[in-house]
Amino acid sequence: MACVTSPNFSVMINGSLEGFFQGRKELRQGDLLSPFLFVLMMEVLSRLLNKPPKSFRFHDWCEHVGLTHLAFIDDLMIFCAVERVSLEFVKQVLVEFAELSRLVTNVRKSFMFVAGVDSSVAMHLTAFMGFSLGSLPIRYLGLSLLAVLLACVTHEVERLLRSYLWKGSVGSWGGAQVAWDEVCLQKGEGELGVTDVALWNQAAIMKLLWLLLVKLGSLWVAWMEAYILRGRSLWAIRCKVGKSWCLRAILLCRNRFKHLVCLMVGDGRSCFVWWDPWLPEGAILDKYGASVVGDANSSLDVRLSEFMDGEGGWRWPIVSWELLEIWGLIQAVGPRVRGEDYWV
C-alpha cells in the first residue's frame, strides 16, 4: 500500500507542472506505477497456477514443458485436461487470487475451448466454471491469432500503402509513379525505405526457424523441441496434415532458409551429418539424394574432419543484397551493400 498511498502527483497546465497533491488510494489509468504493480500481481497468479496438485492433469501437449498458462497484458490462457479435478484446481486458483488482489475474473468475457469430449460433458464443465463455450479460431484485438500472415493479407496491406502514397487516400486505384519494389529500397539508396510486407513476413518466419536452430531459451522453442522435433533434425520434420496450419507454413519456408545458413561442425556433437548444411555445397541429402547413404561413408569422414576444427555453431552467411535485407529486418545490421559477401 505504500506504493499506492505515498507518491505525490502533479498536473501539467499549458506545458508546465503546477503544484503537487498526495495519492491516497488506488491508481488511475495512465499512472506510470500501474504496469509495475500489475506485473507484480500477475506474478502471484502465475506462481499459483504453477503449483498444481498431483491430481492435476496437464493438457496432452503441455505436460513435457510443464505449461499451465500463457499471459499477455491482462489476458490469460489456462491449459489443462478436460476433467473436473483439473478444472477444480483452476477455479480454486482464480478464487484465491481474487481474494488476494480483488481482481475478479470477468465471466462475460471468459470462454472455455474443449476438444475430444461430448457436447453434454462440455456444457457441464463450462457451467461448473461459469464460462461460455468458445470455438476456434479466436480473435485478439480484432485480429485472428495466427503465426504468419496470409498472402492475401500482405497484398491488401501493400495495396493500401501504395494507394495512400500516390493518391493520399486508401480508396484510390492506379497512379503509381515508381515500382513498389523500388519504393521499398533503403533511404540510403535514394528511395523511401517503406517496409516490404511480404519480405518482412518471410524474415519473421525465418527468425523463428533461426531460434529453433540455435535453441535460444523461449517457451515456444522448448515446446517445439519437446513435441515436434523430439531430438530430430529441423530439416527432417515433414509438413504433414496433422500439424497446425501455422506450423506447416513455418516449415514450408525451410528450403529457402536452409540456403542462408551454414553449420560450423566444431566437435560434431550437434551436427546431423546428412541433413545439416555444413559443406560449402550444402546438405548432403539435398545435393546427392538418399542414394549416397551407405556407399560414401569413407569419403564423407575425410571431409567431415576438415570442418571439425574450431568453435561449432550456426552461422548466417550473407551472399547477396536480398539476403542482407532479410537479415537486416531481423537484426538491423545496417544498409544493404550489393556485390559483396558478408558474415554476421
XYZ file of C-alpha atoms in Angstrom:
344
model
C 0.000 0.000 0.000
C 2.977 2.303 0.462
C 3.491 2.247 -3.312
C -0.102 3.386 -3.766
C -0.535 5.942 -0.974
C 2.890 7.614 -0.707
C 3.502 9.113 -4.212
C 2.925 12.774 -4.974
C 1.261 13.779 -8.239
C 1.280 16.958 -10.283
C -0.927 18.336 -13.044
C 0.531 19.796 -16.261
C -1.142 23.060 -17.285
C -0.106 24.775 -20.518
C 3.051 22.706 -20.707
C 4.284 23.189 -17.132
C 3.717 21.338 -13.857
C 1.530 23.147 -11.339
C 1.630 22.049 -7.688
C 1.568 18.583 -6.142
C -1.003 16.501 -4.336
C -0.580 13.253 -2.450
C -2.074 9.950 -3.596
C -4.407 8.397 -1.055
C -5.859 5.244 -2.640
C -5.900 3.257 -5.879
C -4.228 4.158 -9.150
C -5.618 5.841 -12.199
C -5.304 4.758 -15.809
C -2.070 6.044 -17.288
C -0.237 6.135 -13.967
C 3.372 5.079 -14.566
C 3.252 2.892 -11.464
C 0.286 0.845 -12.730
C 2.181 -1.503 -15.113
C 4.766 -2.295 -12.420
C 2.138 -3.188 -9.819
C 0.156 -5.152 -12.397
C 3.192 -7.276 -13.277
C 3.752 -7.998 -9.590
C 0.161 -9.187 -9.232
C 0.334 -11.354 -12.359
C 3.484 -12.954 -10.970
C 1.431 -14.051 -7.948
C -1.224 -15.577 -10.211
C 1.442 -17.281 -12.305
C 3.049 -18.882 -9.273
C -0.307 -20.119 -8.002
C -1.011 -21.791 -11.342
C 2.469 -23.297 -11.485
C 1.903 -25.316 -8.295
C -0.772 -27.820 -9.329
C -1.559 -30.838 -7.098
C -0.654 -34.384 -8.108
C -4.251 -34.976 -9.167
C -3.964 -32.221 -11.785
C -3.671 -33.434 -15.380
C -1.831 -31.278 -17.888
C -3.103 -30.742 -21.381
C -1.748 -33.527 -23.603
C 0.503 -31.051 -25.473
C 1.711 -29.208 -22.373
C 2.916 -31.795 -19.859
C 6.518 -32.176 -21.121
C 7.196 -28.457 -20.647
C 5.022 -28.070 -17.536
C 2.849 -25.467 -19.246
C -0.262 -24.435 -17.323
C -0.892 -20.954 -18.714
C 0.134 -18.102 -21.004
C -0.396 -14.439 -20.165
C -0.348 -11.374 -22.393
C -1.127 -7.995 -20.798
C -4.380 -8.658 -18.922
C -5.406 -11.694 -20.988
C -4.834 -15.201 -19.657
C -4.997 -18.617 -21.313
C -5.033 -21.652 -18.982
C -4.401 -25.190 -20.243
C -5.464 -28.446 -18.597
C -7.123 -31.768 -19.310
C -10.891 -31.730 -19.801
C -11.824 -33.197 -16.429
C -13.464 -31.994 -13.245
C -10.454 -32.425 -10.915
C -8.135 -30.284 -13.029
C -10.779 -27.600 -13.514
C -11.392 -27.514 -9.771
C -7.751 -26.536 -9.280
C -8.062 -23.760 -11.880
C -11.252 -22.448 -10.296
C -9.686 -22.562 -6.826
C -6.688 -20.531 -8.021
C -8.908 -17.877 -9.603
C -10.949 -17.571 -6.408
C -7.840 -17.388 -4.201
C -6.265 -14.791 -6.456
C -9.442 -12.687 -6.339
C -9.363 -12.774 -2.539
C -5.720 -11.657 -2.517
C -5.900 -8.946 -5.162
C -9.595 -8.120 -5.577
C -9.105 -8.758 -9.306
C -12.117 -10.875 -10.275
C -12.426 -12.879 -13.498
C -14.869 -11.320 -15.932
C -17.056 -14.342 -16.745
C -18.829 -12.473 -19.554
C -15.540 -12.180 -21.439
C -14.163 -15.617 -20.486
C -14.538 -18.724 -22.632
C -13.687 -22.411 -22.462
C -12.377 -24.227 -25.517
C -12.665 -28.017 -25.361
C -11.970 -30.889 -27.736
C -12.433 -34.637 -27.662
C -15.480 -34.725 -25.344
C -19.220 -34.959 -25.855
C -21.163 -31.742 -26.045
C -23.098 -32.659 -22.882
C -19.849 -33.063 -20.921
C -18.527 -29.796 -22.344
C -21.659 -27.923 -21.305
C -21.489 -29.425 -17.812
C -17.861 -28.333 -17.351
C -18.431 -24.824 -18.684
C -21.378 -24.437 -16.335
C -19.146 -25.542 -13.439
C -16.572 -22.854 -14.328
C -19.228 -20.239 -15.088
C -17.764 -19.554 -18.544
C -19.254 -19.675 -22.037
C -18.269 -22.349 -24.528
C -15.992 -20.849 -27.198
C -14.914 -22.003 -30.644
C -11.652 -21.673 -32.578
C -10.111 -19.727 -34.217
C -10.294 -16.780 -31.841
C -9.543 -13.107 -32.382
C -7.431 -10.802 -30.228
C -7.694 -7.033 -30.603
C -9.768 -7.660 -33.723
C -7.208 -9.937 -35.401
C -7.094 -13.719 -35.717
C -4.335 -15.306 -33.656
C -2.044 -16.578 -36.429
C 1.747 -17.025 -36.521
C 2.167 -15.974 -40.117
C 0.428 -13.537 -42.474
C -1.670 -14.871 -45.349
C -0.589 -13.836 -48.861
C -3.936 -12.099 -49.416
C -3.338 -10.030 -46.269
C 0.122 -8.855 -47.356
C -1.193 -7.970 -50.831
C -4.057 -5.953 -49.363
C -1.766 -4.100 -46.946
C 0.632 -3.179 -49.744
C -2.274 -2.078 -51.950
C -3.458 0.307 -49.228
C 0.084 1.621 -48.727
C 0.552 2.244 -52.456
C -2.802 3.986 -52.705
C -2.053 6.256 -49.754
C 1.438 7.067 -51.031
C 0.397 8.142 -54.514
C -3.201 9.347 -54.014
C -3.372 10.400 -50.365
C -6.244 8.015 -49.578
C -6.655 4.255 -49.225
C -9.606 4.041 -51.617
C -7.837 5.191 -54.801
C -6.510 2.974 -57.576
C -3.628 3.356 -60.013
C -1.387 6.368 -60.449
C 1.850 4.784 -59.209
C 4.883 6.734 -60.415
C 7.573 4.276 -59.262
C 7.552 0.484 -58.976
C 6.751 -0.709 -55.450
C 9.975 -2.752 -55.265
C 11.934 0.458 -55.810
C 9.902 2.369 -53.215
C 10.803 -0.281 -50.635
C 14.537 0.186 -51.125
C 16.504 1.769 -48.273
C 16.736 5.552 -47.937
C 20.482 5.269 -48.356
C 19.825 4.055 -51.884
C 17.688 7.077 -52.703
C 14.277 5.575 -52.030
C 11.719 5.803 -49.213
C 12.625 2.729 -47.170
C 8.999 1.554 -46.902
C 8.845 -1.949 -45.450
C 8.085 -4.681 -47.973
C 5.332 -6.533 -46.080
C 5.853 -9.868 -47.844
C 9.605 -9.739 -47.273
C 9.112 -8.692 -43.654
C 6.802 -11.670 -43.171
C 9.430 -14.023 -44.608
C 12.048 -12.519 -42.337
C 9.807 -13.023 -39.293
C 9.269 -16.688 -40.212
C 12.986 -17.202 -40.772
C 13.701 -15.722 -37.370
C 11.507 -18.430 -35.842
C 13.467 -21.075 -37.748
C 16.717 -19.478 -36.586
C 15.574 -19.647 -32.949
C 14.881 -23.356 -33.412
C 18.347 -23.971 -34.848
C 20.267 -22.178 -32.120
C 17.833 -23.357 -29.398
C 17.510 -19.959 -27.755
C 15.620 -20.164 -24.487
C 11.961 -19.415 -25.072
C 8.823 -21.316 -24.189
C 7.937 -21.789 -27.849
C 11.349 -23.265 -28.657
C 11.101 -25.600 -25.645
C 7.629 -26.707 -26.763
C 8.842 -27.343 -30.329
C 11.783 -29.368 -29.017
C 9.524 -31.470 -26.778
C 6.619 -32.171 -29.125
C 7.696 -31.575 -32.729
C 11.462 -32.064 -33.108
C 11.933 -34.643 -30.318
C 15.675 -34.876 -30.891
C 15.392 -34.927 -34.693
C 16.840 -32.531 -37.227
C 14.760 -29.481 -38.105
C 15.221 -30.378 -41.772
C 13.864 -33.922 -41.314
C 10.407 -32.944 -39.994
C 7.648 -33.469 -42.550
C 4.918 -30.887 -43.180
C 2.093 -33.387 -42.827
C -1.559 -32.559 -42.387
C -1.570 -33.450 -38.692
C 0.360 -30.293 -37.838
C -1.312 -26.920 -37.443
C -1.669 -24.607 -40.418
C 0.698 -22.062 -38.866
C 3.371 -24.675 -38.153
C 3.146 -26.058 -41.692
C 3.555 -22.534 -43.062
C 6.712 -22.075 -40.966
C 8.179 -25.435 -42.010
C 7.486 -24.735 -45.683
C 9.966 -21.831 -45.502
C 12.829 -24.174 -44.588
C 14.010 -24.731 -48.162
C 14.869 -21.080 -48.701
C 16.132 -20.664 -45.162
C 18.419 -23.688 -45.484
C 20.380 -21.981 -48.250
C 21.045 -18.979 -45.990
C 22.636 -20.765 -43.042
C 25.730 -22.877 -42.529
C 26.750 -25.135 -39.645
C 30.292 -24.921 -38.303
C 30.790 -28.545 -37.244
C 33.088 -27.985 -34.266
C 33.259 -31.231 -32.272
C 30.369 -32.669 -34.300
C 28.065 -33.328 -31.348
C 25.294 -31.061 -32.633
C 25.654 -31.971 -36.293
C 23.148 -34.046 -38.271
C 25.651 -35.122 -40.913
C 23.183 -35.967 -43.679
C 20.668 -33.188 -43.102
C 22.618 -30.105 -41.953
C 24.223 -27.715 -44.494
C 27.805 -27.971 -43.193
C 29.509 -28.396 -46.577
C 30.096 -25.426 -48.905
C 27.743 -27.028 -51.443
C 25.006 -27.517 -48.843
C 23.422 -30.539 -47.186
C 24.465 -33.970 -48.461
C 20.940 -35.307 -48.932
C 19.900 -32.191 -50.852
C 22.805 -32.440 -53.262
C 23.255 -36.172 -53.737
C 19.988 -37.673 -52.506
C 19.450 -40.759 -50.378
C 21.484 -42.919 -52.788
C 24.745 -41.763 -51.213
C 23.790 -43.106 -47.790
C 25.841 -46.198 -47.067
C 28.217 -46.020 -50.037
C 30.130 -42.799 -49.336
C 30.988 -43.038 -45.661
C 34.750 -43.179 -46.115
C 34.984 -40.040 -48.255
C 32.452 -38.313 -46.019
C 34.552 -38.991 -42.935
C 37.524 -37.320 -44.618
C 35.516 -34.234 -45.499
C 33.915 -34.082 -42.055
C 37.325 -33.997 -40.397
C 38.184 -30.886 -42.424
C 35.361 -28.920 -40.760
C 35.702 -30.165 -37.174
C 38.324 -27.668 -36.072
C 37.383 -24.536 -34.169
C 34.204 -23.483 -32.450
C 30.980 -25.050 -33.670
C 27.623 -23.398 -34.141
C 25.302 -21.982 -36.756
C 26.259 -19.076 -38.983
C 24.217 -16.890 -41.285
C 26.266 -16.232 -44.464
C 25.083 -13.159 -46.341
C 25.891 -13.640 -50.029
C 23.674 -11.072 -51.756
C 21.905 -7.777 -51.139
C 18.497 -9.515 -50.999
C 19.572 -11.830 -48.191
C 21.180 -8.962 -46.314
C 17.844 -7.168 -46.420
C 16.122 -10.191 -44.884
C 18.699 -10.341 -42.112
C 18.583 -6.574 -41.686
C 14.873 -6.741 -40.978
C 15.622 -9.242 -38.225
C 18.767 -7.866 -36.609
C 19.097 -4.366 -38.125
C 22.650 -4.970 -39.313
C 22.622 -1.846 -41.449
C 22.062 -0.780 -45.057
C 22.376 -3.236 -47.903
C 25.549 -3.370 -49.936
C 25.379 -5.062 -53.307
C 28.072 -7.206 -54.832
C 29.952 -8.180 -51.647
C 29.849 -11.130 -49.271
C 29.111 -10.820 -45.572
C 29.189 -12.971 -42.443
C 27.110 -11.928 -39.443
